Coordinates of C-alpha atoms and ligand atoms in Angstrom, one line a residue:
M1 CA 0.0 0.0 0.0
N2 CA 1.5 3.4 -0.9
E3 CA 1.0 6.6 0.9
D4 CA -1.7 7.8 -1.4
Q5 CA -3.8 4.7 -0.8
R6 CA -3.3 4.9 2.9
L7 CA -4.6 8.4 2.8
Q8 CA -7.5 7.6 0.6
G9 CA -8.2 4.4 2.4
Q10 CA -8.1 5.8 5.9
Q11 CA -10.9 4.4 7.9
V12 CA -14.0 6.4 8.6
K13 CA -16.1 5.2 11.4
E14 CA -19.4 7.0 11.7
K15 CA -22.5 5.1 12.5
N16 CA -25.1 7.8 11.9
P17 CA -23.8 10.7 10.0
A18 CA -27.2 12.4 10.1
D19 CA -26.4 13.1 13.8
K20 CA -23.5 15.2 12.6
K21 CA -24.0 18.9 12.9
S22 CA -24.4 19.6 9.2
E23 CA -24.4 17.7 5.9
K24 CA -21.6 19.9 4.8
D25 CA -19.1 18.9 7.5
Y26 CA -20.0 15.4 6.8
S27 CA -19.4 15.5 3.1
K28 CA -16.0 17.1 3.7
Y29 CA -15.1 14.2 5.8
F30 CA -15.5 12.0 2.8
E31 CA -13.5 13.9 0.3
T32 CA -10.3 12.0 1.3
V33 CA -12.0 8.7 0.9
F34 CA -13.5 8.9 -2.5
L35 CA -12.8 10.2 -5.9
P36 CA -16.3 10.2 -7.5
P37 CA -16.3 8.9 -11.1
S38 CA -14.6 11.6 -13.2
L39 CA -13.4 10.9 -16.7
K40 CA -11.0 13.8 -16.6
E41 CA -9.3 12.6 -13.4
A42 CA -9.4 8.9 -14.4
K43 CA -7.8 9.6 -17.7
K44 CA -4.8 11.1 -16.0
R45 CA -4.0 7.5 -15.1
G46 CA -0.3 7.3 -15.7
K47 CA 2.0 4.4 -16.0
E48 CA 2.5 4.3 -12.2
E49 CA 4.4 1.2 -11.5
V50 CA 2.3 -1.7 -10.3
K51 CA 3.9 -3.6 -7.5
Y52 CA 3.4 -7.3 -7.2
H53 CA 3.2 -8.9 -3.8
N54 CA 3.6 -12.4 -2.8
D55 CA 3.6 -11.9 1.0
F56 CA -0.1 -12.1 1.9
K57 CA -0.5 -13.9 5.3
I58 CA -3.0 -13.9 8.0
D59 CA -1.7 -11.8 10.8
E60 CA -1.2 -13.7 14.1
Q61 CA -3.6 -11.4 15.9
F62 CA -6.5 -12.5 13.6
R63 CA -5.9 -16.3 13.8
G64 CA -9.0 -18.1 15.1
M65 CA -11.1 -15.0 14.6
G66 CA -13.8 -17.1 12.9
D67 CA -13.7 -20.2 15.1
G68 CA -17.2 -21.4 15.6
K69 CA -18.6 -18.8 13.2
K70 CA -20.1 -18.9 9.7
F71 CA -19.9 -16.6 6.7
Y72 CA -22.3 -16.1 3.8
I73 CA -21.5 -14.2 0.6
R74 CA -24.1 -13.2 -1.9
T75 CA -22.5 -12.4 -5.3
Y76 CA -24.0 -10.0 -7.9
G77 CA -22.5 -9.1 -11.3
C78 CA -19.9 -10.6 -13.5
Q79 CA -17.3 -13.4 -13.2
M80 CA -14.8 -10.9 -11.7
N81 CA -17.1 -10.6 -8.7
E82 CA -17.6 -14.4 -8.6
H83 CA -13.9 -14.9 -8.4
D84 CA -13.4 -12.1 -5.8
T85 CA -16.0 -14.0 -3.8
E86 CA -13.8 -17.1 -4.0
V87 CA -10.9 -15.1 -2.7
M88 CA -12.9 -13.7 0.2
A89 CA -14.2 -17.2 1.0
G90 CA -10.5 -18.3 1.1
I91 CA -9.7 -15.5 3.5
F92 CA -12.7 -16.4 5.7
M93 CA -11.7 -20.0 5.9
A94 CA -8.1 -19.1 6.7
L95 CA -9.5 -17.1 9.6
G96 CA -11.4 -20.2 10.9
Y97 CA -14.9 -19.4 9.6
E98 CA -17.1 -22.0 8.0
A99 CA -19.2 -21.4 4.9
T100 CA -23.0 -21.5 5.0
D101 CA -25.6 -21.1 2.3
T102 CA -28.3 -19.7 4.5
V103 CA -28.4 -16.2 5.8
E104 CA -30.1 -17.3 9.0
D105 CA -27.1 -19.4 10.0
A106 CA -24.5 -16.8 9.2
N107 CA -22.5 -14.7 11.6
V108 CA -21.2 -12.5 8.8
I109 CA -23.1 -11.7 5.7
L110 CA -21.4 -10.0 2.7
L111 CA -23.1 -8.6 -0.4
N112 CA -20.5 -8.5 -3.2
T113 CA -22.2 -5.9 -5.4
C114 CA -22.4 -4.9 -9.0
A115 CA -22.8 -1.3 -10.3
I116 CA -23.2 -1.9 -14.0
R117 CA -26.9 -1.0 -14.3
E118 CA -29.4 0.7 -12.1
N119 CA -31.4 -2.5 -11.6
A120 CA -28.3 -4.3 -10.4
E121 CA -28.0 -1.7 -7.7
N122 CA -31.6 -1.8 -6.8
K123 CA -31.4 -5.5 -6.1
V124 CA -28.8 -4.9 -3.5
F125 CA -30.7 -2.1 -1.8
G126 CA -33.7 -4.4 -1.8
E127 CA -31.7 -7.2 -0.2
L128 CA -30.3 -4.8 2.4
G129 CA -33.9 -4.0 3.3
H130 CA -34.7 -7.7 3.7
L131 CA -31.7 -8.3 5.9
K132 CA -32.6 -5.5 8.3
H133 CA -34.9 -7.8 10.4
L134 CA -32.1 -10.4 10.8
K135 CA -29.8 -7.7 12.1
Q136 CA -32.6 -6.6 14.5
Q137 CA -33.0 -10.1 15.8
R138 CA -29.3 -10.7 16.1
P139 CA -27.4 -7.5 16.7
D140 CA -24.1 -9.5 16.8
L141 CA -24.5 -10.4 13.1
L142 CA -22.0 -8.5 10.9
L143 CA -23.5 -7.2 7.6
G144 CA -21.0 -5.9 4.9
V145 CA -21.3 -4.4 1.5
C146 CA -18.3 -4.8 -0.9
G147 CA -17.7 -5.0 -4.7
C148 CA -18.3 -2.4 -7.3
M149 CA -21.1 -0.4 -5.7
S150 CA -18.9 0.3 -2.7
Q151 CA -16.6 2.2 -5.0
E152 CA -19.3 4.8 -5.7
E153 CA -19.5 7.7 -3.4
S154 CA -23.3 8.2 -3.9
V155 CA -23.9 4.6 -2.9
V156 CA -21.9 4.8 0.3
N157 CA -23.6 8.0 1.2
K158 CA -27.0 6.4 0.6
I159 CA -26.1 3.4 2.8
L160 CA -24.9 5.7 5.5
K161 CA -28.1 7.7 5.5
T162 CA -30.6 4.9 5.0
Y163 CA -29.2 1.5 5.8
N164 CA -27.6 1.7 9.2
Q165 CA -28.0 -2.0 9.6
V166 CA -24.7 -2.2 7.6
D167 CA -21.6 -2.7 9.7
M168 CA -18.9 -2.5 7.1
I169 CA -18.3 -1.2 3.5
F170 CA -15.1 -2.0 1.6
G171 CA -14.2 -1.7 -2.1
T172 CA -12.7 -3.8 -4.9
H173 CA -9.1 -2.8 -4.4
N174 CA -8.7 -3.9 -0.8
I175 CA -10.3 -7.3 -0.4
H176 CA -7.1 -8.6 1.0
R177 CA -7.7 -6.3 3.9
L178 CA -10.7 -8.3 4.9
P179 CA -9.2 -9.6 8.2
H180 CA -8.5 -6.1 9.4
I181 CA -11.9 -4.8 8.3
L182 CA -13.7 -7.7 10.1
S183 CA -11.6 -7.1 13.2
D184 CA -12.5 -3.4 13.2
A185 CA -16.1 -4.2 12.7
Y186 CA -16.2 -6.5 15.7
M187 CA -14.5 -3.9 17.9
S188 CA -16.3 -0.9 16.7
K189 CA -20.0 -0.1 17.3
E190 CA -19.8 2.2 14.3
M191 CA -19.9 1.5 10.6
V192 CA -16.5 0.7 9.2
I193 CA -15.7 2.0 5.8
E194 CA -12.5 1.2 3.9
V195 CA -12.6 2.1 0.3
W196 CA -9.5 2.9 -1.8
S197 CA -10.1 5.3 -4.6
K198 CA -6.9 4.3 -6.3
E199 CA -6.4 0.7 -7.4
G200 CA -4.2 -1.5 -5.3
D201 CA -1.1 -3.4 -6.3
V202 CA -1.4 -7.0 -7.5
V203 CA -1.5 -9.4 -4.6
E204 CA -0.6 -12.8 -5.8
N205 CA -0.8 -15.4 -3.1
L206 CA -4.3 -14.7 -1.7
P207 CA -6.1 -17.9 -0.5
K208 CA -9.1 -19.1 -2.7
V209 CA -11.9 -21.4 -2.1
R210 CA -13.2 -22.2 -5.6
R211 CA -16.8 -23.0 -6.2
G212 CA -16.7 -26.6 -7.4
N213 CA -13.8 -28.7 -8.7
I214 CA -14.7 -28.9 -12.4
K215 CA -14.3 -25.3 -13.7
A216 CA -12.1 -22.5 -12.5
W217 CA -11.7 -18.8 -13.1
V218 CA -8.2 -17.4 -13.5
N219 CA -7.7 -13.7 -13.4
I220 CA -5.2 -12.5 -15.9
M221 CA -5.7 -8.8 -15.5
Y222 CA -7.6 -6.3 -13.4
G223 CA -9.3 -3.0 -14.2
C224 CA -10.2 -1.3 -17.5
D225 CA -8.8 1.7 -19.4
K226 CA -11.2 1.7 -22.3
F227 CA -13.7 4.3 -20.8
C228 CA -16.6 3.4 -23.0
T229 CA -18.8 6.5 -22.3
Y230 CA -21.7 4.5 -20.7
C231 CA -19.6 2.3 -18.4
I232 CA -18.8 2.5 -14.7
V233 CA -16.2 -0.3 -14.6
P234 CA -13.1 1.8 -15.3
Y235 CA -14.0 3.8 -12.2
T236 CA -15.0 0.8 -9.9
R237 CA -12.1 -1.4 -11.0
G238 CA -9.4 1.1 -11.6
K239 CA -6.7 1.0 -14.3
E240 CA -5.5 -2.0 -16.2
R241 CA -3.0 -4.2 -14.4
S242 CA -1.8 -7.5 -15.9
R243 CA -0.7 -10.4 -13.8
R244 CA 2.8 -11.7 -14.7
P245 CA 2.6 -14.6 -17.2
E246 CA 4.6 -16.9 -15.0
E247 CA 2.1 -16.5 -12.1
I248 CA -0.9 -17.2 -14.4
I249 CA 0.8 -20.3 -16.0
Q250 CA 1.7 -21.6 -12.6
E251 CA -1.9 -21.3 -11.4
V252 CA -3.2 -23.0 -14.5
R253 CA -0.7 -25.9 -14.1
H254 CA -1.8 -26.2 -10.5
L255 CA -5.5 -26.4 -11.5
A256 CA -4.6 -29.0 -14.2
A257 CA -2.8 -31.1 -11.6
Q258 CA -5.8 -30.8 -9.3
G259 CA -8.0 -32.3 -12.0
Y260 CA -9.9 -29.2 -13.1
Q261 CA -11.5 -29.7 -16.6
E262 CA -11.9 -26.2 -17.7
I263 CA -10.5 -22.8 -17.0
T264 CA -11.7 -19.3 -18.0
L265 CA -9.1 -16.5 -18.2
L266 CA -10.7 -13.4 -16.8
G267 CA -10.4 -9.7 -17.4
Q268 CA -12.7 -6.8 -18.3
N269 CA -10.7 -6.5 -21.6
V270 CA -8.5 -9.5 -21.8
N271 CA -7.2 -8.4 -25.2
A272 CA -5.3 -5.6 -23.5
Y273 CA -3.4 -8.2 -21.5
G274 CA 0.3 -7.3 -21.2
K275 CA 0.0 -3.9 -22.6
D276 CA 1.0 -2.5 -19.3
F277 CA 4.3 -4.5 -19.1
D278 CA 7.3 -2.2 -19.5
D279 CA 9.8 -5.0 -19.7
L280 CA 8.0 -7.6 -21.8
D281 CA 6.5 -7.7 -25.2
Y282 CA 3.8 -10.3 -24.3
G283 CA 0.1 -10.3 -25.0
L284 CA -2.9 -12.6 -24.8
G285 CA -1.8 -14.4 -28.0
E286 CA 1.5 -15.4 -26.3
L287 CA -0.3 -16.3 -23.1
M288 CA -2.8 -18.6 -24.8
D289 CA -0.1 -20.2 -26.9
E290 CA 1.6 -21.2 -23.6
I291 CA -1.6 -22.3 -21.9
R292 CA -2.7 -24.5 -24.8
K293 CA 0.3 -26.7 -24.0
I294 CA -1.0 -27.3 -20.5
D295 CA -2.9 -30.6 -20.0
I296 CA -6.3 -29.1 -19.1
P297 CA -9.1 -30.1 -21.4
R298 CA -10.8 -26.8 -22.0
V299 CA -9.6 -23.2 -22.0
R300 CA -11.8 -20.1 -22.4
F301 CA -11.4 -16.4 -22.0
T302 CA -13.7 -13.5 -21.3
T303 CA -14.3 -10.7 -22.1
S304 CA -12.8 -9.6 -25.4
H305 CA -12.8 -6.1 -26.7
P306 CA -12.9 -6.0 -30.5
R307 CA -10.5 -3.2 -30.7
D308 CA -7.5 -5.1 -29.3
F309 CA -8.2 -8.5 -30.9
D310 CA -5.1 -9.0 -32.9
D311 CA -4.0 -11.3 -35.7
H312 CA -1.6 -13.2 -33.5
L313 CA -4.4 -14.2 -31.1
I314 CA -6.5 -15.4 -34.0
E315 CA -3.6 -17.4 -35.3
V316 CA -3.2 -19.0 -31.8
L317 CA -6.9 -19.7 -31.4
A318 CA -7.0 -21.4 -34.8
K319 CA -4.6 -24.1 -33.4
K320 CA -7.6 -25.2 -31.3
G321 CA -6.7 -28.2 -29.1
N322 CA -7.9 -27.2 -25.7
L323 CA -8.7 -23.6 -26.9
M324 CA -12.5 -23.6 -27.3
D325 CA -14.0 -22.4 -30.6
H326 CA -16.4 -20.0 -28.8
I327 CA -15.6 -16.3 -28.7
H328 CA -17.7 -13.8 -26.7
L329 CA -17.1 -10.5 -28.6
P330 CA -19.3 -7.7 -27.3
V331 CA -20.2 -5.3 -30.1
Q332 CA -22.7 -3.0 -28.2
S333 CA -24.2 -1.5 -31.4
G334 CA -24.2 -2.0 -35.2
S335 CA -24.2 1.7 -36.0
T336 CA -20.8 3.4 -36.5
D337 CA -22.3 6.7 -35.3
V338 CA -23.5 5.1 -32.0
L339 CA -20.2 3.2 -31.6
K340 CA -18.4 6.6 -31.9
I341 CA -20.5 8.2 -29.2
M342 CA -19.9 5.1 -27.0
A343 CA -16.2 5.6 -27.6
R344 CA -15.8 1.9 -28.6
K345 CA -13.1 3.0 -31.1
Y346 CA -14.1 0.8 -34.0
T347 CA -16.6 1.1 -36.8
R348 CA -19.3 -1.3 -38.0
E349 CA -17.0 -2.1 -40.9
Q350 CA -14.0 -2.8 -38.7
F351 CA -16.0 -5.1 -36.5
L352 CA -17.3 -7.0 -39.6
E353 CA -13.7 -7.2 -40.9
L354 CA -12.5 -8.7 -37.6
V355 CA -15.4 -11.2 -37.7
R356 CA -14.4 -12.1 -41.3
K357 CA -10.8 -12.8 -40.2
I358 CA -11.9 -14.9 -37.2
K359 CA -14.2 -17.0 -39.3
A360 CA -11.6 -17.4 -42.0
A361 CA -9.1 -18.8 -39.4
I362 CA -11.7 -20.7 -37.4
P363 CA -14.6 -21.6 -39.8
D364 CA -16.9 -23.2 -37.3
V365 CA -16.4 -20.7 -34.5
A366 CA -19.4 -19.7 -32.4
L367 CA -19.7 -16.0 -31.7
T368 CA -21.8 -14.4 -29.0
T369 CA -22.1 -10.8 -28.0
D370 CA -23.4 -8.0 -25.7
I371 CA -25.7 -5.3 -27.0
I372 CA -27.0 -2.1 -25.5
V373 CA -30.2 -0.7 -27.0
G374 CA -31.7 2.8 -26.4
Y375 CA -28.4 4.6 -26.2
P376 CA -29.1 8.4 -25.8
N377 CA -30.6 9.6 -29.0
E378 CA -30.4 6.3 -30.8
T379 CA -32.5 6.6 -33.9
E380 CA -34.7 3.9 -35.4
E381 CA -32.2 3.5 -38.3
Q382 CA -29.3 3.1 -36.0
F383 CA -31.2 0.5 -34.1
E384 CA -32.0 -1.3 -37.3
E385 CA -28.2 -1.3 -38.1
T386 CA -27.7 -3.3 -34.9
I387 CA -30.3 -5.9 -36.0
S388 CA -28.7 -6.1 -39.5
L389 CA -25.2 -6.5 -38.0
Y390 CA -26.5 -9.2 -35.7
R391 CA -27.8 -11.2 -38.6
E392 CA -24.8 -10.5 -40.8
V393 CA -22.4 -11.9 -38.2
G394 CA -24.8 -14.7 -37.3
F395 CA -24.3 -14.4 -33.5
E396 CA -25.5 -17.5 -31.7
A397 CA -26.4 -15.7 -28.5
A398 CA -26.3 -12.3 -26.8
Y399 CA -26.8 -10.5 -23.5
T400 CA -29.0 -7.6 -24.4
F401 CA -29.5 -4.5 -22.2
I402 CA -31.4 -1.3 -22.2
Y403 CA -29.0 1.6 -21.6
S404 CA -28.8 2.6 -18.0
P405 CA -27.3 6.0 -17.1
R406 CA -24.4 5.6 -14.6
E407 CA -23.7 8.7 -12.5
G408 CA -20.3 10.3 -13.4
T409 CA -20.0 8.7 -16.8
P410 CA -20.0 11.0 -19.9
A411 CA -23.1 9.3 -21.3
A412 CA -25.1 10.2 -18.2
K413 CA -24.7 13.9 -19.0
M414 CA -26.1 13.4 -22.5
T415 CA -29.6 14.5 -23.2
D416 CA -31.7 11.6 -24.4
N417 CA -34.7 11.9 -26.7
V418 CA -35.6 8.1 -26.7
P419 CA -38.6 7.4 -24.5
M420 CA -38.4 4.3 -22.3
K421 CA -41.3 2.8 -24.1
V422 CA -39.3 2.8 -27.4
K423 CA -36.3 1.4 -25.7
K424 CA -38.3 -1.5 -24.3
E425 CA -39.9 -2.1 -27.6
R426 CA -36.4 -2.2 -29.3
L427 CA -35.2 -4.6 -26.7
Q428 CA -38.1 -6.9 -27.5
R429 CA -37.5 -6.7 -31.2
L430 CA -33.8 -7.4 -30.8
N431 CA -34.5 -10.3 -28.4
A432 CA -36.8 -11.9 -31.0
V433 CA -33.9 -11.9 -33.4
V434 CA -31.5 -13.2 -30.8
N435 CA -33.9 -16.1 -30.0
E436 CA -34.5 -16.9 -33.7
L437 CA -30.7 -17.2 -34.4
S438 CA -30.1 -19.1 -31.2
A439 CA -32.8 -21.6 -32.1
E440 CA -31.2 -21.9 -35.6
A441 CA -27.8 -22.5 -34.2
M442 CA -29.2 -25.2 -31.9
K443 CA -30.9 -27.0 -34.8
Q444 CA -27.5 -27.7 -36.4
Y445 CA -26.9 -30.1 -33.5
D446 CA -29.9 -32.3 -34.1
G447 CA -28.7 -35.9 -34.3
Q448 CA -25.1 -35.0 -33.7
I449 CA -22.8 -36.5 -31.0
V450 CA -21.1 -33.8 -29.0
P451 CA -18.6 -33.7 -26.1
V452 CA -20.2 -32.4 -23.0
L453 CA -18.5 -31.4 -19.8
V454 CA -20.9 -32.6 -17.1
E455 CA -21.4 -30.0 -14.3
G456 CA -24.1 -31.7 -12.2
E457 CA -27.7 -32.4 -12.0
S458 CA -30.1 -30.2 -14.0
K459 CA -31.6 -27.3 -12.0
N460 CA -35.1 -28.4 -12.8
N461 CA -34.8 -32.2 -12.6
P462 CA -32.4 -34.1 -10.4
D463 CA -32.7 -37.2 -12.6
V464 CA -31.2 -35.3 -15.5
L465 CA -27.6 -34.2 -15.9
A466 CA -26.5 -30.9 -17.3
G467 CA -23.3 -29.7 -19.0
Y468 CA -21.9 -27.6 -21.7
T469 CA -20.5 -28.3 -25.2
N470 CA -17.2 -26.8 -26.5
K471 CA -19.2 -23.9 -27.8
S472 CA -21.0 -23.3 -24.5
K473 CA -24.4 -24.8 -25.4
L474 CA -26.3 -26.2 -22.4
V475 CA -27.1 -29.9 -22.8
N476 CA -29.6 -31.8 -20.6
F477 CA -29.5 -35.6 -20.7
K478 CA -30.0 -38.8 -18.7
G479 CA -26.8 -40.4 -17.5
P480 CA -25.1 -41.8 -14.4
K481 CA -24.1 -39.5 -11.6
T482 CA -20.5 -40.9 -12.1
A483 CA -20.4 -38.8 -15.3
I484 CA -20.3 -35.6 -13.3
G485 CA -17.0 -33.8 -13.7
K486 CA -16.1 -35.7 -16.8
I487 CA -16.3 -34.9 -20.5
V488 CA -18.8 -37.5 -22.0
H489 CA -20.4 -37.9 -25.4
V490 CA -24.1 -37.1 -25.9
K491 CA -26.3 -37.7 -28.9
I492 CA -28.6 -34.7 -29.4
T493 CA -32.2 -35.8 -29.7
E494 CA -34.1 -32.5 -29.3
T495 CA -33.1 -28.9 -29.9
K496 CA -34.7 -25.9 -28.1
T497 CA -34.0 -22.2 -28.3
W498 CA -31.6 -22.1 -25.4
S499 CA -30.6 -25.7 -24.7
L500 CA -30.3 -29.2 -26.2
N501 CA -31.6 -32.5 -24.9
G502 CA -29.9 -35.8 -25.6
E503 CA -28.8 -39.2 -24.5
M504 CA -25.4 -40.2 -23.2
I505 CA -23.4 -42.5 -25.5
E506 CA -21.2 -45.0 -23.6
E507 CA -17.5 -45.1 -24.7
Q508 CA -18.1 -48.6 -26.1
Q509 CA -21.1 -47.5 -28.2
L510 CA -19.1 -44.5 -29.3
A511 CA -16.4 -46.8 -30.8
E512 CA -19.2 -48.7 -32.7
V513 CA -20.7 -45.5 -34.0
K514 CA -17.3 -44.3 -35.2
Ligands
SAH1 N1 -15.7 -5.5 -20.4 C1 -16.8 -6.0 -21.0 C2 -18.1 -5.6 -20.5 C3 -18.4 -5.7 -19.1 S1 -20.0 -5.1 -18.7 C4 -16.7 -5.6 -22.5 O1 -16.3 -4.5 -22.7 O2 -17.1 -6.3 -23.3 C5 -21.0 -6.3 -19.5 C6 -22.0 -5.6 -20.4 O3 -22.9 -4.8 -19.8 C7 -21.4 -4.7 -21.5 O4 -20.8 -5.4 -22.6 C8 -22.5 -3.8 -21.9 O5 -23.3 -4.4 -22.9 C9 -23.4 -3.8 -20.7 N2 -23.3 -2.5 -20.0 C10 -22.3 -1.9 -19.5 N3 -22.6 -0.6 -19.0 C11 -24.0 -0.5 -19.3 C12 -24.9 0.5 -19.0 N4 -24.5 1.7 -18.5 N5 -26.2 0.3 -19.4 C13 -26.5 -0.8 -20.0 N6 -25.7 -1.8 -20.3 C14 -24.4 -1.7 -19.9
SF4_2 FE1 -16.8 -1.1 -19.7 FE2 -16.0 -3.1 -21.1 FE3 -15.9 -0.7 -22.1 FE4 -14.2 -1.4 -20.2 S1 -14.3 -2.2 -22.3 S2 -15.3 0.5 -20.3 S3 -15.5 -2.7 -19.0 S4 -17.7 -1.8 -21.6
F3S3 FE1 -20.7 -5.4 -12.2 FE2 -18.3 -4.7 -11.3 FE3 -18.5 -6.8 -12.9 S1 -19.9 -3.3 -12.1 S2 -20.2 -6.3 -14.2 S3 -19.4 -6.6 -10.9 S4 -16.8 -5.4 -12.8

């Protein structure tokens, strides 16, 4: 931790700020803690050196802190948050806590939050409301808010004013400080807030308790410097910082040795991997080329930004092997004008050219995407361009969203002449096309035998197993429980819009079919 962070991260303990003499005094108090989202400030991000640490350990004073106690973490948002939850679970276990999956049993409850859209935030405020009665029944319960929402000044102020059932708030850059934060929260009767405005260094040896032993997340970088005009992530996650390749490769080797079947390399913009190294000319292509040699059956990565998707990476992905032929490539809009206002830094034509190159190198690749509809002042024609691009690319699936203004981002300041009714209607029209193309892509599988990594019982029916194909299609099929955790062959007998049904083919039968 450098001096700057220590300053910004100083703890503020104030249970009920409304008791303070005036709002003004109180907000002053917070200026040292937060830098509200500011594009101008954030763009000043320099090439400050990122320090790598390998010396995380649980301080003697905290050992046994969790003996006889249980923790519960509810995770919202993206894979980055899911993985952070695994790290926090690791820290809890190292402190002696046990995991529980019911809030009623928990002595500590954490909400690991997401700030990407307004409804993501509303869910968290709703949940805080629900948890209030638990806190009233059991005042010794610790309730914490962490994750991306904690990095927003407005959110912290709202919690301070309205949700005094919360005992601690900490941000995305200091989860390794969890033991200290917990200890402070136990000792103090006041709300403990520790949020660093500036990103932390990279801490390598944090403990992790992974969810499951089949698939694993592996962070390759943190933060985002793209500053798409609508997006809060560059502010909540800080500047781009890549992990050193040797650390990543070691982690993947370790997961392979433990028998994991699939890893997903994680970052907000994985194609920018390595751009922050001063001493190394090493990018995602080089990293994937190393990882493909490791004996782990499936390797994926997310999320790609089209702008930095280079030829070398395409070349490496074309070598296939354990590199899966599914690429999630968020396009956001099919209109060059909207892309420009979004600051995505590519045109419709450049995106189509990238898709052409990818398809030329990997002819049967499955492409999926993210799309925002109803951007400020989006015209009907511009929206139609998104639909036509979707069809032209032949995306097989998409996450689609109505634009949600995020305080402090440049887009939030734009005037917007598109009524919500129109936005909703556009979303429906887009989703109809998304469903249509997904169903079409699924139809191709009818009668085929596909490898499926079996993850467990189907959510709706414990007699049915569920897993995913190389191209991330969900398959439900009857099979023995011993298949869980393995890659088995399934003959597809029925195709639906979002999933496939089939029958497992025993190895012996498979040999006969072949
Ligand atoms: N780093 C990833 C995206 C992470 S956020 C990328 O650039 O691809 C996941 C998706 O949420 C984005 O792709 C975008 O489609 C959507 N999103 C982000 N900010 C949004 C906002 N303010 N309103 C609506 N959707 C948004
Ligand atoms: Fe947000 Fe992704 Fe753009 Fe980064 S690249 S600003 S995370 S949408
Ligand atoms: Fe949400 Fe933060 Fe991920 S805002 S999408 S949890 S990086």
